[in-house]
XYZ file of C-alpha atoms in Angstrom:
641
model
C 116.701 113.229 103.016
C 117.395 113.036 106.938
C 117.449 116.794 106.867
C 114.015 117.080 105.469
C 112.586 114.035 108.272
C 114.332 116.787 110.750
C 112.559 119.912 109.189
C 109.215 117.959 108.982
C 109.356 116.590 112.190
C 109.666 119.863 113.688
C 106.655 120.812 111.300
C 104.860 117.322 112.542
C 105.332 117.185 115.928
C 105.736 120.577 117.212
C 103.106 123.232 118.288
C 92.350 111.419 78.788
C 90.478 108.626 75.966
C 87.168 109.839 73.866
C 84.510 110.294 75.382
C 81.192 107.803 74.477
C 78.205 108.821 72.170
C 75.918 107.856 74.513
C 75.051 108.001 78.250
C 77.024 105.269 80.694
C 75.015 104.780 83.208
C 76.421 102.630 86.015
C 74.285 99.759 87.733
C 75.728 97.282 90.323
C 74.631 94.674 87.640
C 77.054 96.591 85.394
C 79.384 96.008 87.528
C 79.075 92.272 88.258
C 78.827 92.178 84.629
C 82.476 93.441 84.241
C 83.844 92.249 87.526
C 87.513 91.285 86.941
C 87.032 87.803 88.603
C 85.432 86.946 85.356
C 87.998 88.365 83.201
C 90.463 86.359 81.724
C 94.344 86.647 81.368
C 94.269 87.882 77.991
C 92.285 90.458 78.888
C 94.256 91.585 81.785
C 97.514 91.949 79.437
C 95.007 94.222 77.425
C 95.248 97.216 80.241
C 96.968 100.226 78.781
C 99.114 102.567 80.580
C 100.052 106.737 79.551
C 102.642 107.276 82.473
C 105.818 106.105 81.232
C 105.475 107.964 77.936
C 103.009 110.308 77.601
C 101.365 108.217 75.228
C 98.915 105.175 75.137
C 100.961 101.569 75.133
C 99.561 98.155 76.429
C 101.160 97.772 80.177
C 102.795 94.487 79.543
C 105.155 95.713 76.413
C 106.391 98.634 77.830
C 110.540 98.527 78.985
C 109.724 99.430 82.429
C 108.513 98.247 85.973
C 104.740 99.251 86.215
C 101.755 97.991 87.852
C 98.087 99.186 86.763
C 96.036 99.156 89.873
C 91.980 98.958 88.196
C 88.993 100.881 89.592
C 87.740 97.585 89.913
C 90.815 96.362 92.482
C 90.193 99.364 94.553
C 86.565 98.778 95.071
C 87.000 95.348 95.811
C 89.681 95.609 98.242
C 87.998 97.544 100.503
C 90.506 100.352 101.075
C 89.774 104.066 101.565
C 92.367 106.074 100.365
C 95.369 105.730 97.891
C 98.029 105.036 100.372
C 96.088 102.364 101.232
C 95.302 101.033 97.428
C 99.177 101.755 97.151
C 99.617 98.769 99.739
C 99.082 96.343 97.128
C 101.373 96.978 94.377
C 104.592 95.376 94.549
C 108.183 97.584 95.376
C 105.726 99.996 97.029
C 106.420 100.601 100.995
C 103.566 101.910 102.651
C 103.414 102.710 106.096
C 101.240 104.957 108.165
C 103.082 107.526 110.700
C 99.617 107.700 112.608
C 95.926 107.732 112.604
C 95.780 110.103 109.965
C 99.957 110.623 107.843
C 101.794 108.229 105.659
C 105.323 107.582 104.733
C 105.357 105.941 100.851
C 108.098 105.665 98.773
C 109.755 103.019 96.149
C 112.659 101.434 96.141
C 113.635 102.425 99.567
C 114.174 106.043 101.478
C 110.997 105.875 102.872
C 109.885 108.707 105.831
C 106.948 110.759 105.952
C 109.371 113.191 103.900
C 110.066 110.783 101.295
C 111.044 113.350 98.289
C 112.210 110.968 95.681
C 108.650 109.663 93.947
C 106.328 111.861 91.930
C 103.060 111.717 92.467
C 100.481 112.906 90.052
C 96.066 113.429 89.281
C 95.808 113.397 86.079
C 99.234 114.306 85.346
C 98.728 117.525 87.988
C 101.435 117.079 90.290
C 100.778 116.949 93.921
C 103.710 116.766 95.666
C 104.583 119.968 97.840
C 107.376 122.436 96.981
C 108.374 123.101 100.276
C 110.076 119.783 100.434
C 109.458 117.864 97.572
C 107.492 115.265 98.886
C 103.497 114.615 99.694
C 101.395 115.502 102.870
C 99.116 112.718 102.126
C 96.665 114.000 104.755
C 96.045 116.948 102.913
C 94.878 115.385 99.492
C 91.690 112.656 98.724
C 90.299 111.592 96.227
C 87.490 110.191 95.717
C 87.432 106.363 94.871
C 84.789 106.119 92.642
C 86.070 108.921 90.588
C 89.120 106.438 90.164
C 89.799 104.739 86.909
C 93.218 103.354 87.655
C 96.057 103.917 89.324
C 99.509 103.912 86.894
C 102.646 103.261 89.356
C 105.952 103.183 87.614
C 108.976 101.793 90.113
C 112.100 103.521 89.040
C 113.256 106.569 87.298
C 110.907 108.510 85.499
C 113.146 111.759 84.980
C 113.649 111.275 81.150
C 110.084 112.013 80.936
C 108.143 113.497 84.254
C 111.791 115.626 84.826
C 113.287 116.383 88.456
C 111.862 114.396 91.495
C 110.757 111.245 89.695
C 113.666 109.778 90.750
C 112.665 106.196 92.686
C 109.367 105.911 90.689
C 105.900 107.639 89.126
C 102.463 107.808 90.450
C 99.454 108.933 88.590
C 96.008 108.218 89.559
C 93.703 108.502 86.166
C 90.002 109.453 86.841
C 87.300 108.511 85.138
C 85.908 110.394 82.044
C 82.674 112.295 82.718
C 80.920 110.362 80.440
C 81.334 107.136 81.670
C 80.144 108.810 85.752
C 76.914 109.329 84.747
C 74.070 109.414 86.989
C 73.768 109.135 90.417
C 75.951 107.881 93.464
C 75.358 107.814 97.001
C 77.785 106.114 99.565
C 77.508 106.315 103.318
C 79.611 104.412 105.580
C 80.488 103.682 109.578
C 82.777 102.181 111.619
C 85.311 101.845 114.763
C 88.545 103.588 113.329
C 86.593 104.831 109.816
C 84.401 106.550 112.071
C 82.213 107.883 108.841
C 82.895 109.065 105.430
C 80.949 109.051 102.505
C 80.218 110.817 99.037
C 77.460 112.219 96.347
C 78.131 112.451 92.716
C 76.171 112.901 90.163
C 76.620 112.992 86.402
C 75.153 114.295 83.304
C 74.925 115.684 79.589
C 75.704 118.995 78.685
C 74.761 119.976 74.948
C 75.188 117.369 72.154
C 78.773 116.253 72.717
C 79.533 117.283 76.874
C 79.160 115.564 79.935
C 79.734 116.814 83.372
C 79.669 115.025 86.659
C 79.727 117.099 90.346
C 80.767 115.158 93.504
C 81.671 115.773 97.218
C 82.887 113.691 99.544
C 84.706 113.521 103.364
C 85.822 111.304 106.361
C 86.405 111.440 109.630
C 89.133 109.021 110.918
C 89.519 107.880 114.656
C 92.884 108.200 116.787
C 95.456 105.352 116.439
C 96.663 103.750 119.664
C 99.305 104.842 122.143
C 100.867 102.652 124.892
C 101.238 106.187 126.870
C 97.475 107.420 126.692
C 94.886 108.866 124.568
C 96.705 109.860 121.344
C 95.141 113.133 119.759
C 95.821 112.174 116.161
C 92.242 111.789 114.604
C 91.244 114.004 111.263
C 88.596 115.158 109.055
C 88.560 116.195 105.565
C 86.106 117.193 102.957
C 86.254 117.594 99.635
C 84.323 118.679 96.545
C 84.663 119.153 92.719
C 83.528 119.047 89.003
C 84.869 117.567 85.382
C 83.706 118.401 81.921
C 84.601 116.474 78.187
C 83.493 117.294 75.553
C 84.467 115.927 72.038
C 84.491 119.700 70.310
C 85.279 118.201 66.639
C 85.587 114.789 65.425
C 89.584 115.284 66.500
C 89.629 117.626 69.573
C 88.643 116.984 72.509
C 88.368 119.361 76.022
C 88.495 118.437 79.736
C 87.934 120.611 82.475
C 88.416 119.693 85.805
C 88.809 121.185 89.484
C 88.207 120.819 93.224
C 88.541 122.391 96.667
C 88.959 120.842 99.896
C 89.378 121.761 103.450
C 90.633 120.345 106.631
C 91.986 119.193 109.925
C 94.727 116.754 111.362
C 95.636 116.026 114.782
C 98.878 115.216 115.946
C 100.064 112.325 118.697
C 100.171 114.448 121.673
C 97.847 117.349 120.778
C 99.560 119.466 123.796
C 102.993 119.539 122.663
C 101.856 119.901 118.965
C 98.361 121.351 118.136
C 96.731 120.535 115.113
C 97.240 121.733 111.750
C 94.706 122.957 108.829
C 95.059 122.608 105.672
C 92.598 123.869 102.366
C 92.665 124.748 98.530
C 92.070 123.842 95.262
C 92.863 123.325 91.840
C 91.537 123.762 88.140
C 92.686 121.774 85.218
C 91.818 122.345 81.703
C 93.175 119.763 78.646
C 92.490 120.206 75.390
C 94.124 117.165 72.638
C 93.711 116.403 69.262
C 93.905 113.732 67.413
C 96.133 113.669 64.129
C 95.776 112.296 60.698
C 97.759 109.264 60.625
C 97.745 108.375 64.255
C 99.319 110.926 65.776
C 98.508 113.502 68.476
C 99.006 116.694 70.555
C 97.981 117.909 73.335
C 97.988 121.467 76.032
C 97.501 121.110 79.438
C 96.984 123.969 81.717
C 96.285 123.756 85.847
C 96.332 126.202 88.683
C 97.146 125.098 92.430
C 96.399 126.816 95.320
C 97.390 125.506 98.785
C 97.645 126.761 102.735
C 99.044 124.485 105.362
C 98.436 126.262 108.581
C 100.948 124.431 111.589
C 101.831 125.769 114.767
C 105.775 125.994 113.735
C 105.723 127.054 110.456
C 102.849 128.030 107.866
C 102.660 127.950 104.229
C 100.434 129.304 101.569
C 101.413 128.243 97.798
C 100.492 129.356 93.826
C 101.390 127.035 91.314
C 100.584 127.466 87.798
C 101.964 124.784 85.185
C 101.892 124.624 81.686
C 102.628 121.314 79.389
C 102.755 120.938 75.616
C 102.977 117.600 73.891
C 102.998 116.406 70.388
C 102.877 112.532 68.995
C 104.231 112.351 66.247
C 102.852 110.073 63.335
C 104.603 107.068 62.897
C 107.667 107.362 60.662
C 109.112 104.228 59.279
C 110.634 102.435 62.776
C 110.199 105.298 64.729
C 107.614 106.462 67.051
C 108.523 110.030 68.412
C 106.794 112.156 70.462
C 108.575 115.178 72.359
C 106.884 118.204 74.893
C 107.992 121.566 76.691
C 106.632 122.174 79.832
C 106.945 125.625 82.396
C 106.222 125.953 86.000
C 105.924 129.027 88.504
C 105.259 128.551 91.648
C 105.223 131.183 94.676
C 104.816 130.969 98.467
C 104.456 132.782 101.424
C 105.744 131.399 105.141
C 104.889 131.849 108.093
C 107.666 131.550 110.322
C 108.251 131.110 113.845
C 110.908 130.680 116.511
C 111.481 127.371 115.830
C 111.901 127.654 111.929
C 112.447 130.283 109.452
C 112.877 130.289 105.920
C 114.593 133.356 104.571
C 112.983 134.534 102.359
C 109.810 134.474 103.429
C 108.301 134.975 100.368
C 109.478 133.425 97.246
C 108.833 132.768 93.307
C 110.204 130.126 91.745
C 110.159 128.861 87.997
C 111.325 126.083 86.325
C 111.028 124.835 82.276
C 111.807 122.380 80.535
C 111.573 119.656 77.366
C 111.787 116.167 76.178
C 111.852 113.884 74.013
C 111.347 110.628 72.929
C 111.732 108.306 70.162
C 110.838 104.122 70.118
C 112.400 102.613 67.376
C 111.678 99.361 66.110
C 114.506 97.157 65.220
C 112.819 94.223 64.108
C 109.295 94.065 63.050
C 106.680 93.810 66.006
C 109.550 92.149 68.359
C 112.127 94.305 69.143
C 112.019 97.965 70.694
C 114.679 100.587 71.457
C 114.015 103.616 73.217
C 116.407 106.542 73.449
C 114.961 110.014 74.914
C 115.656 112.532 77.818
C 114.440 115.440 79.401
C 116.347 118.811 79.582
C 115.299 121.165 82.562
C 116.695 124.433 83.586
C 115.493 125.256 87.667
C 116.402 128.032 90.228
C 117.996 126.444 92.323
C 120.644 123.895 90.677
C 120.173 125.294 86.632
C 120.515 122.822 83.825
C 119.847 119.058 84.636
C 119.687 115.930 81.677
C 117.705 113.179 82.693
C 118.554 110.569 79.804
C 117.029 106.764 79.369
C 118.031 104.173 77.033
C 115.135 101.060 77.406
C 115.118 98.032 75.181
C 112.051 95.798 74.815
C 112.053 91.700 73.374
C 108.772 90.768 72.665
C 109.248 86.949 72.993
C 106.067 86.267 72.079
C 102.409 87.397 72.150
C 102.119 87.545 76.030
C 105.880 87.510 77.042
C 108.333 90.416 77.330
C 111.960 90.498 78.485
C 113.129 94.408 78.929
C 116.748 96.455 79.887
C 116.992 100.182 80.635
C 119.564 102.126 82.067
C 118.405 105.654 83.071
C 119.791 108.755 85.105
C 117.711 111.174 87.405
C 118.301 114.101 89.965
C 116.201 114.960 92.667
C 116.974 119.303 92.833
C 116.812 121.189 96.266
C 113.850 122.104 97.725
C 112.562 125.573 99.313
C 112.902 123.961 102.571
C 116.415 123.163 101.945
C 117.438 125.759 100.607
C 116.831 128.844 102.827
C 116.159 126.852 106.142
C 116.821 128.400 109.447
C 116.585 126.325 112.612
C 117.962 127.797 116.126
C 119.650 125.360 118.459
C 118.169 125.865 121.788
C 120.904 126.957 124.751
C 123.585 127.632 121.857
C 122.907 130.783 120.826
C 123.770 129.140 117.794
C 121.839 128.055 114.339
C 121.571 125.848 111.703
C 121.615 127.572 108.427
C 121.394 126.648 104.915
C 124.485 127.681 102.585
C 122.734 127.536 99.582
C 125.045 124.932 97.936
C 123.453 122.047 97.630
C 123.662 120.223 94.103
C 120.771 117.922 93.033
C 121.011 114.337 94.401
C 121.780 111.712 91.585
C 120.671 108.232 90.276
C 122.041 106.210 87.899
C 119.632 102.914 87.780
C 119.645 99.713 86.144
C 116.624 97.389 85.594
C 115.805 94.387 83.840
C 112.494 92.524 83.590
C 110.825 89.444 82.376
C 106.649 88.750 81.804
C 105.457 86.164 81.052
C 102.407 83.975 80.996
C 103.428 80.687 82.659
C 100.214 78.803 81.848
C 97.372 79.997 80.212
C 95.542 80.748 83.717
C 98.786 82.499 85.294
C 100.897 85.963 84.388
C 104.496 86.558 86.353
C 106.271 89.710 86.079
C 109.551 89.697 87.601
C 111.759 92.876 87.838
C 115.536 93.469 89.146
C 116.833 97.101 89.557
C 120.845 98.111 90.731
C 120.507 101.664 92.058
C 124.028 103.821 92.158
C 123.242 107.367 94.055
C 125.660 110.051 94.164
C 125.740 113.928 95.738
C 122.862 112.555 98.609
C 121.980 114.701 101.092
C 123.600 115.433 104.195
C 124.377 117.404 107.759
C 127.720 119.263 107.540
C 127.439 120.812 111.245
C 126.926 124.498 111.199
C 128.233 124.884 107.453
C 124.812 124.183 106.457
C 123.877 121.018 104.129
C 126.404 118.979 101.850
C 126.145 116.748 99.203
C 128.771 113.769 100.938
C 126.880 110.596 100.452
C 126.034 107.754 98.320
C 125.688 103.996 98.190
C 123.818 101.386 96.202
C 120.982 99.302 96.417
C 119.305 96.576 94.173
C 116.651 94.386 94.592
C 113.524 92.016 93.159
C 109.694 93.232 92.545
C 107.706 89.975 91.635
C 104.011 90.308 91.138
C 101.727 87.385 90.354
C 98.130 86.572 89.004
C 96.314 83.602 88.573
C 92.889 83.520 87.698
C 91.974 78.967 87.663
C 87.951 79.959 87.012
C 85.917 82.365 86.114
C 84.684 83.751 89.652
C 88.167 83.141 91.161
C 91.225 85.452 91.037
C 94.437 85.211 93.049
C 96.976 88.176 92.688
C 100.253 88.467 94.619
C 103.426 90.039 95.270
C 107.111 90.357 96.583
C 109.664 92.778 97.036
C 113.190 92.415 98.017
C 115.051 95.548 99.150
C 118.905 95.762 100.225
C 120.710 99.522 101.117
C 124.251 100.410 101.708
C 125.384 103.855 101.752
C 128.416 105.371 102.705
C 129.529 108.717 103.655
C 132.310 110.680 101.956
C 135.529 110.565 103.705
C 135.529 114.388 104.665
C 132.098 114.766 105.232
C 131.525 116.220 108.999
C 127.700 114.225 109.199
C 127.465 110.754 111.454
C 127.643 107.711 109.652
C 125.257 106.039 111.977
C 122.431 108.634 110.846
C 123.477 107.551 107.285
C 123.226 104.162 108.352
C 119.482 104.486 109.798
C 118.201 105.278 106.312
C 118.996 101.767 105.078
C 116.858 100.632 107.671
C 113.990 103.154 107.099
C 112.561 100.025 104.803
C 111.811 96.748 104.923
C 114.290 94.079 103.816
C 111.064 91.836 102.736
C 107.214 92.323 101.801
C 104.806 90.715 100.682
C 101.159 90.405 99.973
C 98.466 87.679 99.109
C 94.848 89.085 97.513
C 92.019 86.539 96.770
C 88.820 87.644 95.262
C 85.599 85.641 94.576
C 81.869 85.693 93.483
C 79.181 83.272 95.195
C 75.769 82.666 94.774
C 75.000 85.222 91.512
C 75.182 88.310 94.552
C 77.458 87.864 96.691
C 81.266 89.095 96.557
C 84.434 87.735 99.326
C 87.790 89.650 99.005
C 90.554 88.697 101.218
C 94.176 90.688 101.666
C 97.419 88.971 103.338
C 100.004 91.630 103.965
C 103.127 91.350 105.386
C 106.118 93.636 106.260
C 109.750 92.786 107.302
C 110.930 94.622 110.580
C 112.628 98.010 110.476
C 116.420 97.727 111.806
C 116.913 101.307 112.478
C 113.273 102.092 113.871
C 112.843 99.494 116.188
C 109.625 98.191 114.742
C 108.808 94.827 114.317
C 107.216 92.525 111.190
C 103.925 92.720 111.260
C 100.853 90.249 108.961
C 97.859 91.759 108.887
C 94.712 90.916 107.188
C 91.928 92.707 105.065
C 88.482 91.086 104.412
C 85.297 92.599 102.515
C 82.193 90.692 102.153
C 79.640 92.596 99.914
C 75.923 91.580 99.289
C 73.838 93.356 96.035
C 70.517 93.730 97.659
C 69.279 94.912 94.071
C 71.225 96.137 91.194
C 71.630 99.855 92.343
C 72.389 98.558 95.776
C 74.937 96.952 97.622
C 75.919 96.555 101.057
C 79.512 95.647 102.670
C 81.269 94.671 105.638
C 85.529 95.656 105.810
C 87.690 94.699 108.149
C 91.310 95.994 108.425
C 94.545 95.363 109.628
C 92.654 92.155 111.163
C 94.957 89.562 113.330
C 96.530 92.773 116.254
C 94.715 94.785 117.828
C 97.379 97.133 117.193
C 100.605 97.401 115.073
C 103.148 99.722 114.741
C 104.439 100.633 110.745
C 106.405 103.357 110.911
C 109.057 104.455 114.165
C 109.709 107.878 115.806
C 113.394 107.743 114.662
C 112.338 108.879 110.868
C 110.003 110.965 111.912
C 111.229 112.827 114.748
C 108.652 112.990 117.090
C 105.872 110.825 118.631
C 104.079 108.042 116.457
C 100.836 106.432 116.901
C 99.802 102.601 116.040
C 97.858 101.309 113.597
C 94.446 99.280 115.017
C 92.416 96.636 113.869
C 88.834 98.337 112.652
C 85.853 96.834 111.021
C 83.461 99.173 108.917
C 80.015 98.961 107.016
C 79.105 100.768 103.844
C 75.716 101.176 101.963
C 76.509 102.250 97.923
C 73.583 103.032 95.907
C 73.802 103.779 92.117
C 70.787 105.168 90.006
C-alpha cells in the first residue's frame, strides 16, 4: 500500500424492498413520529441488513461484524457527507487529509489510498480502478436520499470478491416511493460555506414512482500554520430513480446521476487543482419466487474523468451481476450469483508519471456461492460459501468463509468465522512509471505482483444486557501475507506481512422514550515484518502500523424536548498517530433543531467543537502537504411538502 500513498501523493500534491401501494409523503411530524429516540430496543434488533449475503437477514443474527447506520442517525447527527456519518461506527478510522479528501479504512492501513475496503451505492461499486481505493471528493450523495448505511468490518471476499478485504460499505437509498413529494434544504456556514438540495417525488402510471433531485456544496479551506491553504471545493450533483412493481413478483429500479467538480489542493502553486465529472445508470430488475425464494439482474454503467495536473484519467465501467435465492430446502438456505466486469481507461500522462499503456481494457468474472445450514432448529447456523474470480492481472483467486452463528436466545448471538481474501493489483501498480529526478534513472513496474492475502479470524458476542441496553462486542486476528512492497529499481514485490487483532465494541442504551445513548470503541494493534531478502526499508514498513490509531472512541446522545424541539450531541476521540506525528485529538458535534411547523424545521451544527483546529491525518502517508481540520458552526432551513 505505501507504493500507492507514493503514486497518489504525486497525483495529490503535485501540479431493493417492494415498493408501497400508496403515496409516502414525508412531513417533519412524520418524522418526529418515527424518531428513533422513541424506539425501543426490540425494535432496533429488528433492522435488517443485505450486505453480507446478498440476501435480507435481521442485523443482529448474522455471523459477522456489522453496524447499520439509519437515515434517521444521519439526519440527526448533523453530518454532511458519508465520511463523516462513517465517523460513528465502531472499527471505522476516519480522518480527513484536508478541507476537502479523506483517508477511511477498517481494521487498520489507513491513507488517502487505502485499497483494502469496498465501497458500494446500491451495490454499484465506487471505488476507482486506478488504485483500488476511493477519491471521496469526487462522489456525494445526497443525505436525504439515504436509507441506511450497511458497514461490514472484515472480509467480505467470499461474497463482494477481490478488494473487500478489511471490510464492506454499501450505502442503501431510499425507494422512490417512500421520497415522495417535495424537499427543499438550504444551508450556511463558516467552513460549510453553503450547500443545499431539491428533490422531488412522484407517481408514474398505476404501479411507478419516480423522484428527481440535485444537490451541491461548497466547502471552505482548512487551516495551515504556514499561510492561506488553497484546499477549498465545490461539487454538484444531480439524478433520478424509478420502481415500479411490474407483476405481483417482479419488480424494476432504475437509477442514475451525474456530477461535476472542483478540489483544491494545500498549496495551490505547487499543485493546481483538479476536476473531476461523470455519471452512472443503474437498472435492477428481481423477482420474487414461489416459496420464498428470489432472483435478481443487475446492470450499471460508470463513466468517470479525473483531470490532475500530473496525471489524468478518464474511465468506462460496465458491470453485470446475476443472483438467485434459492427456496428453502430442508436446513439449507442457498443462494449463489455470477457476476462480469469490463472496465477501460485512458491516461493522461506526464513527466512525472506514466502508465504504459496508456490505454487499457480490463475484465474480470466471477461466481459464488452460498449455503446457511441450520444445525439445530432456530439456534444454530453454519455457513460455508466462497467466491471464485478469474482477473487480468493475477488469474484465478478463491475467497472461501466458514461462519457459525449461536442464537443464545431471542436477542443474544455469539458468532465464529474464519475467512480468506486477496486484494489483486491495480492499473496503477501494474504499469507505473515514475522518473527519479537527477538519476537518469526510473522506477518501473515488473508486472509481478501477486494479490495481497488475508486470512482473518473473528468472533462476536450480542447481547441485550438489560432490557433498556444492547452490547455487541467483536474480536478479529488478522494474518496478511504477499503485502506490498518497494524492491528498488526491480519494480514492486510481494515481501511483507504481519498480524494484527483487535476489539470493536459498540453500545446502545435507550433509559426513556425521548432519550438514546449510543457508543463505541475500537482497539487496533499492527506488526508487520518484512521478508528477509526483501530490498524495501523496514522503517517504511514500520510507519504503516502507525498510519492508525491504537484507540477510538465515540459518545452520541440524542434527545426530544418540549413536543418540537430536538438536542444531538457527538464525543469523538482519536488516539495519536506514532508514525505521522499527529496528536489525539476530542472533538465535539452538537445539533439543536427547532420544527417551526410540520414541513419545517430549522437547525444549528457545530463541528469539531473544543480546537480551533486539529490535525487527523499527517504528510508522511500522504506525501505531500496536509491541511487541519477547524472548528465550524452551520445553519440549515429543511422544508418538506
Amino acid at each position: 500500500m505505501r507504493v500507492l500513498s507514493i503514486m497518489l501523493a504525486v497525483i495529490a500534491c503535485n501540479p431493493v424492498p417492494a415498493l408501497a401501494h400508496e403515496e409516502a409523503h414525508d412531513t417533519m411530524l412524520a418524522q418526529m413520529d418515527i424518531d428513533i429516540t422513541q424506539l425501543s430496543i426490540e425494535d432496533l434488533l429488528n433492522l435488517k441488513i443485505t450486505s453480507l449475503s446478498k440476501k435480507t437477514e435481521s442485523a443482529t443474527r448474522v455471523p459477522a461484524a456489522v453496524y447499520v447506520l439509519t437515515a434517521e442517525d444521519i439526519r440527526r447527527s448533523g453530518v454532511t457527507s458519508i465520511p463523516e456519518a462513517l465517523r460513528l461506527v465502531p472499527g471505522m478510522d476516519v480522518a480527513r487529509v484536508d478541507a476537502n479528501k479523506w483517508a477511511v479504512s477498517s481494521r487498520g492501513f489507513n491513507s488517502r489510498s487505502a485499497n483494502k475496503l469496498l465501497v458500494m451505492v446500491d451495490g454499484r461499486t465506487i471505488y476507482d480502478f486506478l488504485f483500488s481505493g476511493v477519491l471521496w471528493e469526487t462522489k456525494d450523495v445526497m443525505l436525504e436520499n439515504v436509507d441506511r448505511i450497511e458497514v461490514i468490518r472484515g472480509p467480505g471476499g467470499a461474497v463482494w470478491g477481490a478488494n473487500a478485504v478489511n471490510g464492506v460499505i454499501n450505502i442503501i437509498t431510499k425507494p422512490a416511493a417512500e421520497t415522495q413529494g417535495g424537499l427543499v434544504e438550504a444551508a450556511v456556514g463558516t467552513e460549510e460555506r453553503a450547500f443545499g438540495a431539491v428533490r422531488y417525488g412522484f407517481k408514474t402510471g398505476d404501479t411507478g414512482y419516480m423522484r428527481v433531485f440535485a444537490t451541491g456544496w461548497n466547502r471552505d479551506e482548512g487551516f495551515l500554520e504556514t499561510g492561506e491553504p488553497d484546499d477549498d471545493a465545490r461539487l454538484g450533483q444531480a439524478g433520478f430513480r424509478y420502481d415500479s412493481n411490474l407483476t405481483s413478483q417482479d419488480i424494476l429500479t432504475v437509477q442514475g446521476e451525474a456530477y461535476d467538480g472542483r478540489q483544491g489542493t494545500p498549496d495551490e502553486a505547487i499543485a493546481p487543482d483538479s476536476t473531476s465529472n461523470g455519471g452512472d445508470l443503474l437498472g435492477r430488475w428481481s423477482r420474487n419466487l414461489p416459496g420464498g425464494g428470489r432472483t435478481s439482474l443487475q446492470f450499471y454503467y460508470d463513466a468517470t474523468e479525473f483531470d490532475n495536473p500530473v496525471l489524468n484519467e478518464t474511465r468506462h465501467t460496465v458491470d453485470l451481476e446475476f443472483n438467485h435465492e434459492l427456496p428453502r430446502l430442508g436446513a439449507h438456505d442457498l443462494i449463489y450469483g455470477l457476476t462480469y466486469r469490463r472496465t477501460s481507461d485512458e491516461i493522461g500522462n506526464t513527466p512525472q508519471l506514466s502508465l504504459i499503456p496508456d490505454r487499457r481494457t480490463d475484465r474480470l468474472q466471477g461466481a459464488f456461492v452460498q449455503d446457511e445450514i441450520e444445525l439445530s432448529a432456530n439456534r444454530l447456523y453454519l455457513t460455508l460459501g466462497s467466491k471464485f474470480e478469474d482477473n487480468d492481472y493475477t488469474g484465478s483467486e478463491v475467497q472461501p468463509n466458514i461462519r457459525l452463528a449461536w442464537h443464545t436466545s431471542e436477542t443474544d448471538t455469539l458468532w465464529a468465522a474464519v475467512s480468506r481474501a486477496v486484494r489483486t493489483p491495480s492499473r496503477l501498480e501494474e504499469d507505473f512509471v515514475i522518473p527519479l529526478p537527477g538519476t537518469g534513472q526510473e522506477l518501473r513496474s515488473n508486472h509481478m505482483q501477486e494479490a495481497e492475502q488475508l486470512t482473518a479470524y473473528e468472533i462476536g458476542y450480542r447481547f441485550s444486557a438489560t432490557p433498556d441496553l444492547f452490547l455487541d462486542l467483536a474480536t478479529f486476528y488478522n494474518v496478511y501475507d504477499d503485502l506490498i512492497t518497494v524492491e528498488g529499481l526491480d519494480g514492486i514485490g510481494n515481501k511483507s506481512g504481519g498480524e494484527t487483532h483487535g476489539m470493536e465494541i459498540a453500545a446502545t442504551w435507550i433509559p426513556a422514550q425521548d432519550w438514546k445513548f449510543a457508543g463505541g470503541y475500537t482497539f487496533l494493534d499492527m506488526d508487520l515484518e518484512l521478508d528477509a531478502d526483501s530490498l524495501d526499508n523496514q522503517a517504511s514498513i514500520t510507519a504503516l502500523e502507525g498510519n492508525d490509531p491504537e484507540n477510538q472512541a465515540f459518545v452520541r446522545m440524542g434527545t426530544n424536548f418540549a413536543q418540537r424541539y430536538q438536542l444531538d450531541v457527538t464525543l469523538r476521540y482519536a488516539d495519536r498517530l506514532q508514525s505521522q506525528n499527529v496528536s489525539s485529538y476530542t472533538v465535539a458535534d452538537i445539533r439543536f433543531a427547532g420544527h417551526i411547523n410540520e414541513n419545517l424545521e430549522l437547525s444549528l451544527v457545530g463541528q469539531n467543537l473544543f480546537e480551533d483546529h486539529h490535525l487527523e491525518q499527517g504528510a508522511v502517508s500522504n506525501g505531500g502537504l496536509v491541511s487541519e481540520v477547524e472548528a465550524g458552526v452551520y445553519a440549515k432551513l429543511l422544508w418538506i411538502f
